[in-house]
Coordinates of C-alpha atoms in Angstrom, one line a residue:
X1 CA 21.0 16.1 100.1
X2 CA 23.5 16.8 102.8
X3 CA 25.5 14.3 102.0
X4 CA 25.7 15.2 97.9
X5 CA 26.7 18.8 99.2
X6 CA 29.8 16.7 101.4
X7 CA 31.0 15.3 98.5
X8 CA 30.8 18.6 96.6
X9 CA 32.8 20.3 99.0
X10 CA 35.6 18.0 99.4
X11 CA 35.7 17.8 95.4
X12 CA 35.7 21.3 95.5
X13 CA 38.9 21.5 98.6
X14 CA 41.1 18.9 96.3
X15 CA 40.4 20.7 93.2
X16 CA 41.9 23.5 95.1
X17 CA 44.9 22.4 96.5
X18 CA 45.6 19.7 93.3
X19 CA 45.2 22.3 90.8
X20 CA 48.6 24.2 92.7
X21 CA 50.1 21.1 93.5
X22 CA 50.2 19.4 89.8
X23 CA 51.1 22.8 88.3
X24 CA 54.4 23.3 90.7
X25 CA 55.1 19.1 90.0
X26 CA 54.8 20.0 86.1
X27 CA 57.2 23.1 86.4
X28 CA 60.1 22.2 88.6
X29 CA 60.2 18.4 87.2
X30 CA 59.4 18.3 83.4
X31 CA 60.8 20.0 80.4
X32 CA 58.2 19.4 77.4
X33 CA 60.7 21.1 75.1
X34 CA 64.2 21.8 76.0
X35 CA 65.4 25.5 75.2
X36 CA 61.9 26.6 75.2
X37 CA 60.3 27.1 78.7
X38 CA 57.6 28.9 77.7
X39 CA 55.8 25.6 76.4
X40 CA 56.0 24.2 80.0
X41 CA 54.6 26.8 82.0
X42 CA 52.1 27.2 79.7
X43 CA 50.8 23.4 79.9
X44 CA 51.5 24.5 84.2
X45 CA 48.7 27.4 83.7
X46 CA 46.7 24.9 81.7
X47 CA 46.8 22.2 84.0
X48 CA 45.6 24.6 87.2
X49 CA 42.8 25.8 85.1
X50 CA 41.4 22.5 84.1
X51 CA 41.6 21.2 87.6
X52 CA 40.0 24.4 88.7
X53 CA 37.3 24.2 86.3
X54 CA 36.8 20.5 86.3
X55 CA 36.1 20.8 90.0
X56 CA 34.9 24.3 90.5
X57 CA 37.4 24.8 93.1
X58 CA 37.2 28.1 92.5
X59 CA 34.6 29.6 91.0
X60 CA 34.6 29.8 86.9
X61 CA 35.2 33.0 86.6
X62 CA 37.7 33.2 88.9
X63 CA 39.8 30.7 87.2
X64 CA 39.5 32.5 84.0
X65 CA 41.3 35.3 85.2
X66 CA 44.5 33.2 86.0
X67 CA 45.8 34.3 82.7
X68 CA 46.4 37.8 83.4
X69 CA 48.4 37.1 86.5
X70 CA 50.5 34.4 85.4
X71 CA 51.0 34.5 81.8
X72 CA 52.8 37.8 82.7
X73 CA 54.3 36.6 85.9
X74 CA 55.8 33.4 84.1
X75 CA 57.2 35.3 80.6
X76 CA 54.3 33.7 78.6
X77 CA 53.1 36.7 77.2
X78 CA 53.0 40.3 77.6
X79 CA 49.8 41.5 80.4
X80 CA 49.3 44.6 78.3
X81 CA 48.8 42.0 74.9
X82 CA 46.7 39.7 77.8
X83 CA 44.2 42.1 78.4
X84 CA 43.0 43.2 75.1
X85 CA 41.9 39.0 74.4
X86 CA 39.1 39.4 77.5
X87 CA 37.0 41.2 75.1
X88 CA 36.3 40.9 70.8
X89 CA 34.0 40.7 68.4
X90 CA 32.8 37.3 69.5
X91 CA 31.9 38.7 73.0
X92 CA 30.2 41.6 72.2
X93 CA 28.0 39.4 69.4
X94 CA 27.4 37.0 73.1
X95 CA 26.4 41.0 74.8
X96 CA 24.2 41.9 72.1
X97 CA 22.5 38.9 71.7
X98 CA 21.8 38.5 75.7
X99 CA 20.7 42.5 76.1
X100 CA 18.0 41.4 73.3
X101 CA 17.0 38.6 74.8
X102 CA 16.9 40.3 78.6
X103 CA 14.6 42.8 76.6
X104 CA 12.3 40.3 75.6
X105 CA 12.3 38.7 79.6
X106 CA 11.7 42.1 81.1
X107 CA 8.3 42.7 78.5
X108 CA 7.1 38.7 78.8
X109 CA 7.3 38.0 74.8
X110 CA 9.4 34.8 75.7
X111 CA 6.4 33.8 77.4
X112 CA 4.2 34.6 75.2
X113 CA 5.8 32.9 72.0
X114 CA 6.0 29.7 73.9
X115 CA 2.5 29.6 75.2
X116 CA 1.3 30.4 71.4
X117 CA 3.3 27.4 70.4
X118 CA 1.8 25.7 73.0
X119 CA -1.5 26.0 71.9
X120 CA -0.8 26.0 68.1
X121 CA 0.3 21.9 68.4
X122 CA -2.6 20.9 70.1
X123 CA -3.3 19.4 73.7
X124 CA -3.2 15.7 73.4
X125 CA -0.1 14.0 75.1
X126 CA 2.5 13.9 72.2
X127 CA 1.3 17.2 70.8
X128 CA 1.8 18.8 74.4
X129 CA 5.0 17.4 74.6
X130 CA 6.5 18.5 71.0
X131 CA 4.8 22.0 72.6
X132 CA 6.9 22.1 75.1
X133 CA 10.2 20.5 73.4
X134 CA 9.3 23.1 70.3
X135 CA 9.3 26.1 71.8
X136 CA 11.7 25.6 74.5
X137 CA 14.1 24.6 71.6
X138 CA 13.0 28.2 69.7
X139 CA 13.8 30.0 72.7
X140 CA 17.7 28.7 73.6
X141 CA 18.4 29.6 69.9
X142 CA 18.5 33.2 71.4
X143 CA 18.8 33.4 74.9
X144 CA 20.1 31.1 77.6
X145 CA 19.6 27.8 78.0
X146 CA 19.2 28.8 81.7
X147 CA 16.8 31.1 81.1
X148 CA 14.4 29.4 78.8
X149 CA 14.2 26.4 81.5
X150 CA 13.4 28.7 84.1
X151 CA 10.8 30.2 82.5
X152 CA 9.2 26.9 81.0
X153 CA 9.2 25.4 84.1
X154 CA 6.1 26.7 85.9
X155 CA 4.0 26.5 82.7
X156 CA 4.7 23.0 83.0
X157 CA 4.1 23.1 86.3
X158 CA 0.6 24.4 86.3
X159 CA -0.1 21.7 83.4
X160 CA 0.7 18.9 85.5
X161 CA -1.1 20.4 88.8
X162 CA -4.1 20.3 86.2
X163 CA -3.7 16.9 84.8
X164 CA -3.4 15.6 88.7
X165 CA -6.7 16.7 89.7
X166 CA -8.4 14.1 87.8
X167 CA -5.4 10.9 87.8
X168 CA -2.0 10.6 88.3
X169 CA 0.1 11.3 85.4
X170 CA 3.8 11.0 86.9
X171 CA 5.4 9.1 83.9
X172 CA 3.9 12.0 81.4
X173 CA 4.7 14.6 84.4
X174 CA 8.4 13.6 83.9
X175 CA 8.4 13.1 80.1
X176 CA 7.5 16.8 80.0
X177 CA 10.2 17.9 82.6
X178 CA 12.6 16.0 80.6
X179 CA 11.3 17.4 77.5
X180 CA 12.1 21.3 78.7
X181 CA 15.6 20.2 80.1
X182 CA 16.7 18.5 76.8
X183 CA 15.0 20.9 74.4
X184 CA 17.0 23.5 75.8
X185 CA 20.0 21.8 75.4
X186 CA 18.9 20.7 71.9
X187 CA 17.8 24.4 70.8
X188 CA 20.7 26.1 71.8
X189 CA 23.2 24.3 69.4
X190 CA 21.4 25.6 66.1
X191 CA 22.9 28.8 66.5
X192 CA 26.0 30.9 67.4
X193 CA 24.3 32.9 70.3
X194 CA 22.7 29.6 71.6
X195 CA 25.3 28.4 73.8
X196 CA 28.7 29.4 75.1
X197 CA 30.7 26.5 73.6
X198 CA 29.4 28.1 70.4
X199 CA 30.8 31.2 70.5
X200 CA 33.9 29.7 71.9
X201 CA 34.9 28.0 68.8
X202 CA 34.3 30.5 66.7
X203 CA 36.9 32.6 68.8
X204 CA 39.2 29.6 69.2
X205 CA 39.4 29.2 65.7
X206 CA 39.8 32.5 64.6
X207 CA 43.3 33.3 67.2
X208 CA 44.2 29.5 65.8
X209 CA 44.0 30.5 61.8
X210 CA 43.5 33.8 61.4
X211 CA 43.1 33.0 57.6
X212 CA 40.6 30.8 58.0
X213 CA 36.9 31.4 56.3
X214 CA 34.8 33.1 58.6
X215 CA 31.8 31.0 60.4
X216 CA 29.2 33.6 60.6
X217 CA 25.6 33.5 61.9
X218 CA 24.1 32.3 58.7
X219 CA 26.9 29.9 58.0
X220 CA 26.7 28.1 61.4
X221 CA 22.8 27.8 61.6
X222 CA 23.1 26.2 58.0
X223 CA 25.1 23.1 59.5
X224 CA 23.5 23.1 63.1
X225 CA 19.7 23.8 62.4
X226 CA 19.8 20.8 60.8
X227 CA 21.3 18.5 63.5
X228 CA 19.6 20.1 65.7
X229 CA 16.2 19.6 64.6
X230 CA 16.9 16.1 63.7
X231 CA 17.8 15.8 67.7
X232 CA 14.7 17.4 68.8
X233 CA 12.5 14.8 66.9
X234 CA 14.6 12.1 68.5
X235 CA 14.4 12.8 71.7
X236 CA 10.4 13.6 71.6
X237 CA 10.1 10.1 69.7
X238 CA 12.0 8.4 72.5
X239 CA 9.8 10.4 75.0
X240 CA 6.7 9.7 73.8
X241 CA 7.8 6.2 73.4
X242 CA 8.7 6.2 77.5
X243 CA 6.7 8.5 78.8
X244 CA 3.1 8.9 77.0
X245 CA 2.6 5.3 76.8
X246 CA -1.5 4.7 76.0
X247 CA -2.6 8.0 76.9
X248 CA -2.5 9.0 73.3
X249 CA -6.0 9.8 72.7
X250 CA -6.6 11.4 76.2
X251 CA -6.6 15.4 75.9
X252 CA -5.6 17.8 78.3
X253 CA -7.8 21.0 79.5
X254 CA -6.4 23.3 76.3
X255 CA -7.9 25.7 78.9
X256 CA -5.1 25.3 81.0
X257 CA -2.7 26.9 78.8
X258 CA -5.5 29.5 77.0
X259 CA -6.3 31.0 81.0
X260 CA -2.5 31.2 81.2
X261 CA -2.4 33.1 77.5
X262 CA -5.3 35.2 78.0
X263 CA -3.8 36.1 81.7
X264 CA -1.0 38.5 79.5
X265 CA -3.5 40.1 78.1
X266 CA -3.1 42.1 74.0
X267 CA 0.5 42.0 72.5
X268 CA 1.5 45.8 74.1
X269 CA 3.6 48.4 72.4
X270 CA 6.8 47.3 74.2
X271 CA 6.6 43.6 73.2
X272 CA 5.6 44.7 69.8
X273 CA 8.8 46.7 69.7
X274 CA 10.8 43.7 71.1
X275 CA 9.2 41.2 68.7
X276 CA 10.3 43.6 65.4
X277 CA 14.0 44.2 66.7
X278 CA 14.3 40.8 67.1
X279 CA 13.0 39.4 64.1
X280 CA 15.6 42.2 62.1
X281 CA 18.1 40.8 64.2
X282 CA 17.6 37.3 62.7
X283 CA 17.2 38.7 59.5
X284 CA 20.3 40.5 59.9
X285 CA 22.3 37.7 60.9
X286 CA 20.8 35.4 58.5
X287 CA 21.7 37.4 55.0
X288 CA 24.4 39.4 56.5
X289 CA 27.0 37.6 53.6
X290 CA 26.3 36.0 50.6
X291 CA 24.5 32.7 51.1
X292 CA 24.9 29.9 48.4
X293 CA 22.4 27.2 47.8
X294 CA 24.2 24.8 45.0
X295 CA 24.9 27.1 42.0
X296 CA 22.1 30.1 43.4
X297 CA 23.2 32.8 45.3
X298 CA 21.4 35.0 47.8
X299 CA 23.1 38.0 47.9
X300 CA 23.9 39.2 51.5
X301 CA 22.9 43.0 52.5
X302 CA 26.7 44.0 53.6
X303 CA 27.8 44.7 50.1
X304 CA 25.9 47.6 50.1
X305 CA 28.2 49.5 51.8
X306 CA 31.2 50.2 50.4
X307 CA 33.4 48.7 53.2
X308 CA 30.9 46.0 54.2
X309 CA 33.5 43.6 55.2
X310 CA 34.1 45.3 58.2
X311 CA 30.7 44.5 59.2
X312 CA 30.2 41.4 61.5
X313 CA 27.9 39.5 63.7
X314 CA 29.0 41.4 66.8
X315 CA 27.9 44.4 65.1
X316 CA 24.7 43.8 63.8
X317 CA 23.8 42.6 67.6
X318 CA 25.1 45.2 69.5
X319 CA 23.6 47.7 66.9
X320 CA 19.7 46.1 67.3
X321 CA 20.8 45.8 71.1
X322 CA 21.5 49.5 71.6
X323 CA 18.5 50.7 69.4
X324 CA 16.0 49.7 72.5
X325 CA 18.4 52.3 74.5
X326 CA 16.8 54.9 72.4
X327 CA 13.0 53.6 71.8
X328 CA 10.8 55.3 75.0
X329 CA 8.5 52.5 76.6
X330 CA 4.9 53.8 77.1
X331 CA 4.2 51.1 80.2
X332 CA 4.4 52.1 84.0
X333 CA 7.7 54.1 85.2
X334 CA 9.7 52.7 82.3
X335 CA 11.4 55.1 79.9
X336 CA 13.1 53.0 77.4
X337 CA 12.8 50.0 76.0
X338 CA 15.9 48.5 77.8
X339 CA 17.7 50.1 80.4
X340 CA 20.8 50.4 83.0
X341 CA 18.7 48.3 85.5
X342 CA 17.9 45.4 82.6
X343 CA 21.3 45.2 81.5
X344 CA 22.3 44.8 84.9
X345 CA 21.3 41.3 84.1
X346 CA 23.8 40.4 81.8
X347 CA 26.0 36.9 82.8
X348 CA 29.6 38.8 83.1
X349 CA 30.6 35.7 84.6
X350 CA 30.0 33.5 81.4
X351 CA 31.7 36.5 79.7
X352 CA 34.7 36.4 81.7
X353 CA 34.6 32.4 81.6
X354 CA 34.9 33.3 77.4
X355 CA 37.7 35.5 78.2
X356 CA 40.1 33.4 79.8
X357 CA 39.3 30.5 77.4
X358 CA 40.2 32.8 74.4
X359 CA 43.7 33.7 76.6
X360 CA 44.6 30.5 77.2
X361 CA 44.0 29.8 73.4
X362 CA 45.9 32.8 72.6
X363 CA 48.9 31.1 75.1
X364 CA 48.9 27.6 73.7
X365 CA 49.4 29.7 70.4
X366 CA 52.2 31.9 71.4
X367 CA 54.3 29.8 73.6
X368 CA 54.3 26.7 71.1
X369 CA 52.6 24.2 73.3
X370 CA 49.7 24.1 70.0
X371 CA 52.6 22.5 68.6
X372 CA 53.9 20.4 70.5
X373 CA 50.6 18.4 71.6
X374 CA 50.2 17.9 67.6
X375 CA 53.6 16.2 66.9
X376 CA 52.9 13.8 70.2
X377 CA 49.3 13.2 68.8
X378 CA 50.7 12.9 64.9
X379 CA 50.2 9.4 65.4
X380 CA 46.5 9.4 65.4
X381 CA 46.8 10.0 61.5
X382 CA 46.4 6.3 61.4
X383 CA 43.5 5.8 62.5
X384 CA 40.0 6.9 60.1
X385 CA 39.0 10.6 60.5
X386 CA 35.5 9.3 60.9
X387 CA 36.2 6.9 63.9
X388 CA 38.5 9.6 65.2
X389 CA 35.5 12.1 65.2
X390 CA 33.4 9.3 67.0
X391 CA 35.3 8.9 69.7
X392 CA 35.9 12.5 70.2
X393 CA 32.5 13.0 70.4
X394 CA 31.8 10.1 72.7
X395 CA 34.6 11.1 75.3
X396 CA 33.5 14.8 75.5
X397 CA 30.0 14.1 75.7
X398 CA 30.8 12.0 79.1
X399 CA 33.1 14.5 80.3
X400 CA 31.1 17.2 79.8
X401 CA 28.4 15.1 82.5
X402 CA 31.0 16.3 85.1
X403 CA 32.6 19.2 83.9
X404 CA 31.1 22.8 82.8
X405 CA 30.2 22.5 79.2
X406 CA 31.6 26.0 78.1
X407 CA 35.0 25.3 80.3
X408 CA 35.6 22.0 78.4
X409 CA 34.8 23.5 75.1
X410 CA 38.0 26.0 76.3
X411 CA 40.2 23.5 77.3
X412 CA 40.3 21.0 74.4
X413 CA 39.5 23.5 71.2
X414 CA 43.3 24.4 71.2
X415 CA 44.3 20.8 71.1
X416 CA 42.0 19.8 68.9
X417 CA 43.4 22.6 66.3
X418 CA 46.5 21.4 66.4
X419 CA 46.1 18.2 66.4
X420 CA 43.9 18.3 62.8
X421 CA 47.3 20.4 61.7
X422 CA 49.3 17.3 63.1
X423 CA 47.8 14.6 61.2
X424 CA 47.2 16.6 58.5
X425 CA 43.4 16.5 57.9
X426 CA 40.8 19.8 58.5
X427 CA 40.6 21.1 61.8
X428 CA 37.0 21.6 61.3
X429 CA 36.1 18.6 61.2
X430 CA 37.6 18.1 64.7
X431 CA 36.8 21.2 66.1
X432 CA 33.2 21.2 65.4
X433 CA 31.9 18.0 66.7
X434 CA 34.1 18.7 69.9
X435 CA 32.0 21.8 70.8
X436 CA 28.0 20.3 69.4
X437 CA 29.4 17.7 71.8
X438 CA 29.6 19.8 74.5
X439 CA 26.4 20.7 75.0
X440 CA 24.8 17.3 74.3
X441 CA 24.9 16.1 77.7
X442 CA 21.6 14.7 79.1
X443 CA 22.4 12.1 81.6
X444 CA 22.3 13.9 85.1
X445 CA 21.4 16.8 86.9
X446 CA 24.7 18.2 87.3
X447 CA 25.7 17.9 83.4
X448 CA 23.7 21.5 82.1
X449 CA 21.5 24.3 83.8
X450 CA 18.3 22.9 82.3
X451 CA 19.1 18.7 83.5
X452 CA 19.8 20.8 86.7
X453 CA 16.2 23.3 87.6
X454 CA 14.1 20.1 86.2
X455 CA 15.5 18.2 88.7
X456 CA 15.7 20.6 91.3
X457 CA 11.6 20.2 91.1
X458 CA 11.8 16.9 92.6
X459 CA 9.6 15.8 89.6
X460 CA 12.4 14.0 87.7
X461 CA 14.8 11.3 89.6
X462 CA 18.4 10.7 88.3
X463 CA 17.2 7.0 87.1
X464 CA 14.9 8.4 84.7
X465 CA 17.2 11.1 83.5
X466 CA 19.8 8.6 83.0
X467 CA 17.9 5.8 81.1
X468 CA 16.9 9.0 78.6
X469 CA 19.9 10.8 78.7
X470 CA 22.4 7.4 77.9
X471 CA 20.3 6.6 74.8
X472 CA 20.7 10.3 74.1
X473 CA 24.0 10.7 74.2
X474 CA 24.8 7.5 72.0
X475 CA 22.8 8.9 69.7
X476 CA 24.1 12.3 69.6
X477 CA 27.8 11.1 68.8
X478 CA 26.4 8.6 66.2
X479 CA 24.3 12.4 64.4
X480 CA 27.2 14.5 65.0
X481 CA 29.8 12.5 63.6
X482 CA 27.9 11.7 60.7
X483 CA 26.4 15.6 60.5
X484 CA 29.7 16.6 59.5
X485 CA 30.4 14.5 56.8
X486 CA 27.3 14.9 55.4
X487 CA 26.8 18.8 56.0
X488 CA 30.0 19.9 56.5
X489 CA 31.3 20.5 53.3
X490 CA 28.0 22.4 51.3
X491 CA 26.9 24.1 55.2
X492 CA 30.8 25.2 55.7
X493 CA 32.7 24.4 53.1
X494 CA 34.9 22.0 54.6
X495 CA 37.2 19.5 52.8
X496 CA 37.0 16.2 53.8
X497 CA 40.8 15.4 53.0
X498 CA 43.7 16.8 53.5
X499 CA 44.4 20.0 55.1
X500 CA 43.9 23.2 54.1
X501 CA 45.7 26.3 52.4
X502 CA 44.4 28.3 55.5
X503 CA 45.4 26.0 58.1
X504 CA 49.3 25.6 56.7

């Protein structure tokens, strides 16, 4: 253990002074484009940031600040037109989302919904398993993958300190770790508020192509629940296969899991409250705009106001968020639903980490350097869309084993936008297997929060998290790529040739 932490730190001290170093080299000895400086010392700032980030030199948020010093500091952009980037629509749908979910934390309904699933699919070893992998993946479609591990975690616990009172189960003990960690992973792609690298594209996209169609709530769960579903059957298949072995017909203790459920006692009036602003939320989100199945149409519930356009995700969230404010609690010293101390809870370094991703988007944009990695990629138009999206996926998959999900997501979104412009097919259907990718990392501890606390119990080892995670990971590029030219065009409308009015 001492020695991993070693090689941490010295990552961590030549992240810090390569980051600097590579920068300064970049400045005073290249010109990407003569006669307009701005592109190089934007590609400087980018450069410092990625080292930073790749090896957490500094910490995350920290690094996502960079932007407001130096894009002023070097003539990229205006400070005052900086600012204003750090927070939009997109972040205050991530704020709304996250004070509903720390709503349903502070009241135990997150608990309770996964022990009811629990019990609902039954207590032989597979069942328990898809349990687990079921309602973890419910879960990390609205709150954090982080979270929704953490809280899994001793349930799973206390099953396997059962099941090791009458034999040792260690292969099933780790099939279920691994279950939680990848479920969470798998879960959180299905929807906008899953995952950062969500929310970061739909930013990204948006200061890329202003005209571009929206991809709301309702939209993106259309193309990801999918995928995502089809992943979470996958990996319990390749589970069971590894992990349950002939234990098929033995049952666990249901009462295990029932002592656990009965221990929270009746559904109370706070997690009743929780459980009905939450499912509005969905709903709201769902049918917020029209949704169109073939030649039907479900009309959405905006265009009952007269300027219903103006409505979006962030909105609806932050509206259901601040309605707990006002609903009094009727348990122990609390007076509201949610409240200061609650809220208190909130991530503001992932929100930050969003903001300087959306700056440096904003900078790629303004100072021309979109442009100019396009017309040195242009020659990628060669080569077939489909194997271009494979091998996308496949290199940001392993990257993202080393590398913060959400900070990779901010690093090569830009690029990826204009280099669809460059080669002249739909940015979409670069964009959107670059960020699923990112959060379908399952080979070792270090690649996501959940991979992480499941192996922090000393339950899992990094050879059986690996063996899993590799298959995984094949597997996820070989879905994704194929999810998006199969789903992309009814889910999103995206056009499988050629490039767009809105991207011109």
């Amino acid at each position: 253990m001492d020695k991993t932490k070693t090689s941490v730190t010295k990552t961590q001290r030549i992240g810090l002074f390569a980051g600097p170093v590579l920068a300064v080299a970049l400045l005073l000895f290249f010109d990407l484009e003569p006669g307009r400086p701005a592109v190089t010392r934007t590609a400087a700032v980018a450069l410092l940031m990625a080292v930073w980030w790749m090896t957490e030199a500094a910490p995350l948020a920290a690094t996502a600040l960079l932007p407001i010093v130096l894009f002023p500091l070097l003539g990229i952009m205006d400070g005052r037109n900086v600012a204003p980037i750090y927070f939009n629509h997109v972040i205050f749908l991530f704020i709304g989302g996250f004070m509903v979910a720390l709503a349903m934390q502070r009241w135990n309904l997150h608990r309770r919904i996964a022990l009811r699933v629990l019990l609902w699919c039954g207590v032989r070893p597979r069942r328990i398993l898809l349990g687990f992998m079921v309602s973890t993946a419910f879960l990390s479609m609205w709150i954090s993958n982080t979270a929704t591990t953490m809280m899994m975690v001793p349930i799973v616990l206390a099953v396997v300190l059962k099941l090791e009172e009458g034999a040792a189960q260690g292969g099933f003990a780790t099939g279920l770790f691994l279950g939680v960690a990848y479920g969470a992973s798998i879960g959180g792609v299905a929807t906008l508020v899953g995952t950062p690298p969500n929310l970061s594209f739909a930013r990204i996209l948006n200061i890329h192509f202003p005209d571009a169609p929206e991809i709301s709530f309702a939209s993106w769960f259309l193309f990801a629940f999918p995928i995502s579903l089809l992943f979470l059957v996958l990996a319990w298949f390749l589970l069971c296969c590894l992990h349950t072995g002939g234990r098929q017909e033995n049952a666990i203790d249901r009462s295990v899991l029932r002592d656990q459920y009965s221990a929270l006692g009746p559904l109370s009036y706070e997690e009743a409250v929780v459980l009905a602003d939450f499912v509005l939320l969905a709903f709201l989100w769902l049918f917020r705009n029209e949704i169109r199945i073939g030649n039907a149409a479900i009309p959405g519930w905006s265009g009952l106001f007269p300027d219903g356009a103006y409505l979006n995700d962030g909105s609806v969230a932050m509206g259901m968020a601040l309605l707990l404010f006002l609903i009094p609690a009727r348990s122990g010293s609390a007076e509201k639903i949610l409240d200061r101390q609650t809220v208190g809870k909130l991530p503001w370094h992932i929100i930050l980490l969003f903001g300087g991703g959306f700056a440096l988007a904003t900078g790629f944009m303004e100072s021309g350097l979109s442009m100019w990695f396009g017309n040195r990629l242009a020659g990628l138009s060669a080569v077939h869309p489909l194997l271009l999206v494979a091998i996308l996926c496949l290199m940001i998959t392993f990257l993202t084993e080393l590398t913060s999900n959400t900070a990779t997501a901010e690093m090569f979104l830009p690029i990826l936008a204009a280099l669809g412009v460059a080669i002249q097919v739909n940015p979409l259907l670069l964009m959107i297997p670059a960020t699923l990718s990112c959060s379908f990392a399952f080979m070792l501890p270090v690649a996501t929060p959940p991979n992480a606390i499941v192996f922090g119990t000393d339950r899992v080892r990094i050879a059986d998290m690996a063996r899993v995670g590799l298959i995984l990971n094949l597997a996820g590029v070989a879905i994704v790529a194929g999810a998006i030219y199969l789903l992309g065009g009814s889910a999103l409308g995206i056009q499988l040739s050629g490039l767009p009015g809105w991207a011109k």
